[in-house]
């Protein structure tokens, strides 16, 4: 079946612009995660959705970052007034139920470059 | 609270020799532990996971890991490296902290020489 998809695959933007990143999880997966991966770094947790609710937003680095999920499916991560330090690969993952034993399935990522 | 430490940022081996990627964890509860692999320009893929069943876990492509509670370790091994094993490897811990948010290690880059 189809895996997790993300769009766009690459995004180049100018400092100060807003960007939207999209994630389509595996059908039927109730849990969805956003991470950020900077060069040479591990994965930095941003936000977790269970259904359409976000019980854990603790990883969002500033109020310029927001995310929503609709219909228990597609999620959008929005970064307002982008800064150069926002440049990174943004990864989305989904899992069946969000339990600690669940495997996460990752999308290919969106590479964001802020000039 | 949970944390994970990958003890080596880079590991270099020759093809056909054993692989050892080290991971130590800290967890307040009974954790689940995972190893994910990320090949260049590819998404992350699960290699194997420990979820409180057998302590020796076998994964894909000949990899295995052993959960050692007394040592708080979950090292990844493979008897014989292949060129296609060259990738970034992430150790991950997940336990109950109000919700199951996995914590990723910083990654170990495996380099395989011919």
Short mmCIF file of C-alpha atoms in Angstrom, two decimals:
data_model
loop_
_atom_site.label_atom_id
_atom_site.label_comp_id
_atom_site.label_asym_id
_atom_site.label_seq_id
_atom_site.Cartn_x
_atom_site.Cartn_y
_atom_site.Cartn_z
CA UNK A 1 0.00 0.00 0.00
CA UNK A 2 0.96 3.64 -0.16
CA UNK A 3 3.42 4.92 2.39
CA UNK A 4 3.70 8.33 4.00
CA UNK A 5 4.01 11.10 1.46
CA UNK A 6 5.19 14.66 1.92
CA UNK A 7 5.07 17.70 -0.30
CA UNK A 8 6.86 19.60 -1.55
CA UNK A 9 10.06 17.57 -1.58
CA UNK A 10 12.10 20.76 -1.75
CA UNK A 11 11.19 24.32 -0.82
CA UNK A 12 13.37 27.38 -1.22
CA UNK A 13 12.01 30.55 0.30
CA UNK A 14 13.16 34.00 1.29
CA UNK A 15 13.59 35.08 4.87
CA UNK A 16 10.34 36.46 6.24
CA UNK A 17 8.01 34.48 3.99
CA UNK A 18 5.52 31.91 5.24
CA UNK A 19 5.69 28.25 4.17
CA UNK A 20 3.33 25.30 4.39
CA UNK A 21 4.52 21.71 4.45
CA UNK A 22 2.11 18.85 3.88
CA UNK A 23 2.03 15.28 5.15
CA UNK A 24 -0.24 12.45 4.01
CA UNK A 25 0.00 9.58 6.49
CA UNK A 26 -0.73 5.93 5.88
CA UNK A 27 -4.47 5.39 5.73
CA UNK A 28 -5.85 4.26 9.09
CA UNK A 29 -2.91 5.51 11.14
CA UNK A 30 -4.23 7.62 13.99
CA UNK A 31 -0.89 8.96 15.23
CA UNK A 32 1.16 11.50 13.29
CA UNK A 33 4.48 13.09 14.20
CA UNK A 34 6.52 15.97 12.82
CA UNK A 35 10.29 16.11 13.28
CA UNK A 36 13.05 18.40 12.13
CA UNK A 37 16.45 17.10 11.05
CA UNK A 38 19.29 19.55 10.70
CA UNK A 39 22.60 18.70 9.07
CA UNK A 40 24.54 16.28 11.25
CA UNK A 41 21.87 16.28 13.94
CA UNK A 42 19.41 13.71 15.11
CA UNK A 43 15.69 14.11 14.84
CA UNK A 44 14.16 16.95 16.81
CA UNK A 45 10.56 16.28 17.84
CA UNK A 46 8.14 19.08 16.92
CA UNK A 47 4.54 17.95 17.45
CA UNK A 48 2.40 14.83 17.83
CA UNK A 49 -1.21 14.31 16.74
CA UNK A 50 -3.61 11.64 17.94
CA UNK A 51 -6.48 11.89 15.52
CA UNK A 52 -7.04 15.61 14.99
CA UNK A 53 -5.83 16.57 18.46
CA UNK A 54 -2.32 17.61 19.34
CA UNK A 55 -1.73 16.45 22.93
CA UNK A 56 1.94 17.32 22.73
CA UNK A 57 3.15 20.54 21.11
CA UNK A 58 6.16 20.83 23.37
CA UNK A 59 8.69 20.58 20.58
CA UNK A 60 7.53 23.54 18.51
CA UNK A 61 10.53 25.92 18.66
CA UNK A 62 8.58 29.18 18.61
CA UNK A 63 5.14 30.66 18.04
CA UNK A 64 6.04 31.02 14.36
CA UNK A 65 5.46 27.28 14.05
CA UNK A 66 1.97 25.77 13.97
CA UNK A 67 0.39 22.59 12.72
CA UNK A 68 -3.02 21.17 12.15
CA UNK A 69 -4.52 17.88 11.13
CA UNK A 70 -7.89 17.48 9.52
CA UNK A 71 -10.14 14.47 9.09
CA UNK A 72 -7.68 12.38 11.06
CA UNK A 73 -5.55 12.31 7.96
CA UNK A 74 -3.61 15.09 6.22
CA UNK A 75 -1.46 17.38 8.33
CA UNK A 76 0.03 20.76 7.52
CA UNK A 77 3.02 22.32 9.27
CA UNK A 78 3.15 26.09 8.83
CA UNK A 79 6.17 28.27 9.51
CA UNK A 80 5.51 31.97 9.54
CA UNK A 81 8.12 34.67 8.93
CA UNK A 82 10.80 32.09 8.15
CA UNK A 83 14.32 32.57 9.44
CA UNK A 84 17.57 31.10 8.15
CA UNK A 85 17.81 28.83 11.19
CA UNK A 86 14.58 27.17 10.04
CA UNK A 87 16.51 25.57 7.16
CA UNK A 88 16.35 21.81 7.69
CA UNK A 89 14.66 18.64 6.51
CA UNK A 90 11.18 18.32 7.95
CA UNK A 91 10.07 14.73 8.42
CA UNK A 92 6.62 13.37 9.02
CA UNK A 93 5.86 9.93 10.43
CA UNK A 94 2.70 8.04 11.19
CA UNK A 95 1.94 5.01 13.34
CA UNK A 96 -1.10 2.83 13.80
CA UNK A 97 -2.16 3.91 17.28
CA UNK A 98 0.55 5.98 18.91
CA UNK A 99 1.48 3.32 21.47
CA UNK A 100 5.06 3.07 22.62
CA UNK A 101 5.54 -0.22 20.83
CA UNK A 102 4.24 1.05 17.49
CA UNK A 103 6.55 1.30 14.51
CA UNK A 104 6.78 4.73 12.95
CA UNK A 105 6.61 4.97 9.17
CA UNK A 106 8.45 7.95 7.78
CA UNK A 107 7.91 10.05 4.72
CA UNK A 108 10.80 11.16 2.50
CA UNK A 109 10.88 14.62 4.03
CA UNK A 110 10.70 18.21 2.83
CA UNK A 111 14.01 20.00 2.50
CA UNK A 112 13.47 23.65 3.44
CA UNK A 113 16.05 26.26 2.52
CA UNK A 114 15.59 29.81 3.76
CA UNK A 115 17.73 32.35 1.92
CA UNK B 1 11.98 11.06 31.51
CA UNK B 2 13.80 9.25 28.76
CA UNK B 3 17.02 9.80 26.86
CA UNK B 4 19.26 7.93 24.49
CA UNK B 5 22.98 8.22 23.79
CA UNK B 6 24.67 6.84 20.73
CA UNK B 7 28.26 6.50 21.78
CA UNK B 8 29.87 6.89 18.36
CA UNK B 9 29.07 9.51 15.76
CA UNK B 10 30.98 7.55 13.10
CA UNK B 11 31.94 3.88 12.79
CA UNK B 12 34.21 2.68 10.01
CA UNK B 13 34.52 -1.02 9.09
CA UNK B 14 35.78 -3.11 6.20
CA UNK B 15 33.37 -5.16 4.15
CA UNK B 16 32.98 -8.62 5.65
CA UNK B 17 33.96 -7.58 9.20
CA UNK B 18 31.58 -7.32 12.17
CA UNK B 19 29.56 -4.20 12.92
CA UNK B 20 28.87 -2.82 16.40
CA UNK B 21 26.86 0.37 16.90
CA UNK B 22 26.48 1.31 20.54
CA UNK B 23 23.42 2.76 22.24
CA UNK B 24 22.72 3.49 25.91
CA UNK B 25 19.35 4.65 27.17
CA UNK B 26 17.71 6.11 30.24
CA UNK B 27 14.09 5.42 31.06
CA UNK B 28 11.83 5.69 34.11
CA UNK B 29 9.51 2.93 32.99
CA UNK B 30 9.66 -0.15 30.80
CA UNK B 31 10.87 1.24 27.51
CA UNK B 32 10.45 0.16 23.95
CA UNK B 33 13.65 0.46 21.96
CA UNK B 34 14.12 0.76 18.23
CA UNK B 35 16.84 1.02 15.63
CA UNK B 36 16.05 2.90 12.42
CA UNK B 37 18.27 3.22 9.35
CA UNK B 38 18.45 6.14 6.94
CA UNK B 39 20.18 5.52 3.63
CA UNK B 40 21.41 8.58 1.71
CA UNK B 41 18.49 10.56 0.30
CA UNK B 42 16.03 7.97 1.58
CA UNK B 43 13.46 7.96 4.37
CA UNK B 44 13.98 6.32 7.75
CA UNK B 45 13.14 2.62 7.92
CA UNK B 46 12.71 0.35 10.92
CA UNK B 47 15.52 -2.18 11.40
CA UNK B 48 14.26 -3.83 14.57
CA UNK B 49 12.48 -3.16 17.85
CA UNK B 50 12.38 -4.43 21.42
CA UNK B 51 9.01 -4.37 23.19
CA UNK B 52 9.55 -6.41 26.40
CA UNK B 53 9.50 -9.82 24.79
CA UNK B 54 12.74 -11.63 23.88
CA UNK B 55 15.81 -9.61 24.82
CA UNK B 56 17.68 -10.63 21.66
CA UNK B 57 15.92 -9.07 18.73
CA UNK B 58 16.54 -9.95 15.10
CA UNK B 59 15.87 -7.44 12.37
CA UNK B 60 16.17 -7.03 8.66
CA UNK B 61 19.35 -7.47 6.63
CA UNK B 62 21.06 -9.64 9.25
CA UNK B 63 21.11 -7.05 12.03
CA UNK B 64 20.31 -7.87 15.63
CA UNK B 65 20.32 -6.10 18.98
CA UNK B 66 20.30 -7.23 22.59
CA UNK B 67 18.40 -5.44 25.34
CA UNK B 68 20.52 -5.42 28.51
CA UNK B 69 18.60 -3.83 31.36
CA UNK B 70 21.49 -4.04 33.82
CA UNK B 71 23.69 -2.09 31.44
CA UNK B 72 20.88 0.09 30.02
CA UNK B 73 22.18 -0.75 26.57
CA UNK B 74 20.72 -1.76 23.23
CA UNK B 75 23.70 -2.21 20.94
CA UNK B 76 23.21 -3.07 17.25
CA UNK B 77 25.37 -5.77 15.69
CA UNK B 78 25.86 -7.57 12.40
CA UNK B 79 28.36 -10.41 11.86
CA UNK B 80 29.53 -9.30 8.42
CA UNK B 81 29.22 -5.82 6.93
CA UNK B 82 28.11 -5.27 3.36
CA UNK B 83 28.71 -2.19 1.27
CA UNK B 84 24.95 -1.60 1.18
CA UNK B 85 24.94 -1.20 4.99
CA UNK B 86 26.57 2.22 4.70
CA UNK B 87 23.97 4.57 6.16
CA UNK B 88 22.97 6.61 9.21
CA UNK B 89 21.60 4.57 12.13
CA UNK B 90 19.36 5.95 14.87
CA UNK B 91 18.66 4.40 18.25
CA UNK B 92 15.25 5.36 19.66
CA UNK B 93 13.65 4.99 23.10
CA UNK B 94 9.95 5.29 23.85
CA UNK B 95 8.26 5.09 27.22
CA UNK B 96 5.25 6.58 28.94
CA UNK B 97 5.63 10.26 29.69
CA UNK B 98 2.00 11.29 29.35
CA UNK B 99 2.18 10.11 25.76
CA UNK B 100 4.55 7.98 23.80
CA UNK B 101 6.86 10.46 22.13
CA UNK B 102 9.97 8.65 20.90
CA UNK B 103 13.36 10.16 21.64
CA UNK B 104 15.97 9.77 18.90
CA UNK B 105 19.70 9.51 19.36
CA UNK B 106 21.94 11.80 17.33
CA UNK B 107 22.77 9.00 14.92
CA UNK B 108 25.82 6.92 14.00
CA UNK B 109 27.17 7.08 10.49
CA UNK B 110 28.36 3.64 9.35
CA UNK B 111 31.09 3.72 6.74
CA UNK B 112 31.95 0.47 4.95
CA UNK B 113 35.25 0.18 3.10
CA UNK B 114 35.78 -2.33 0.28
#
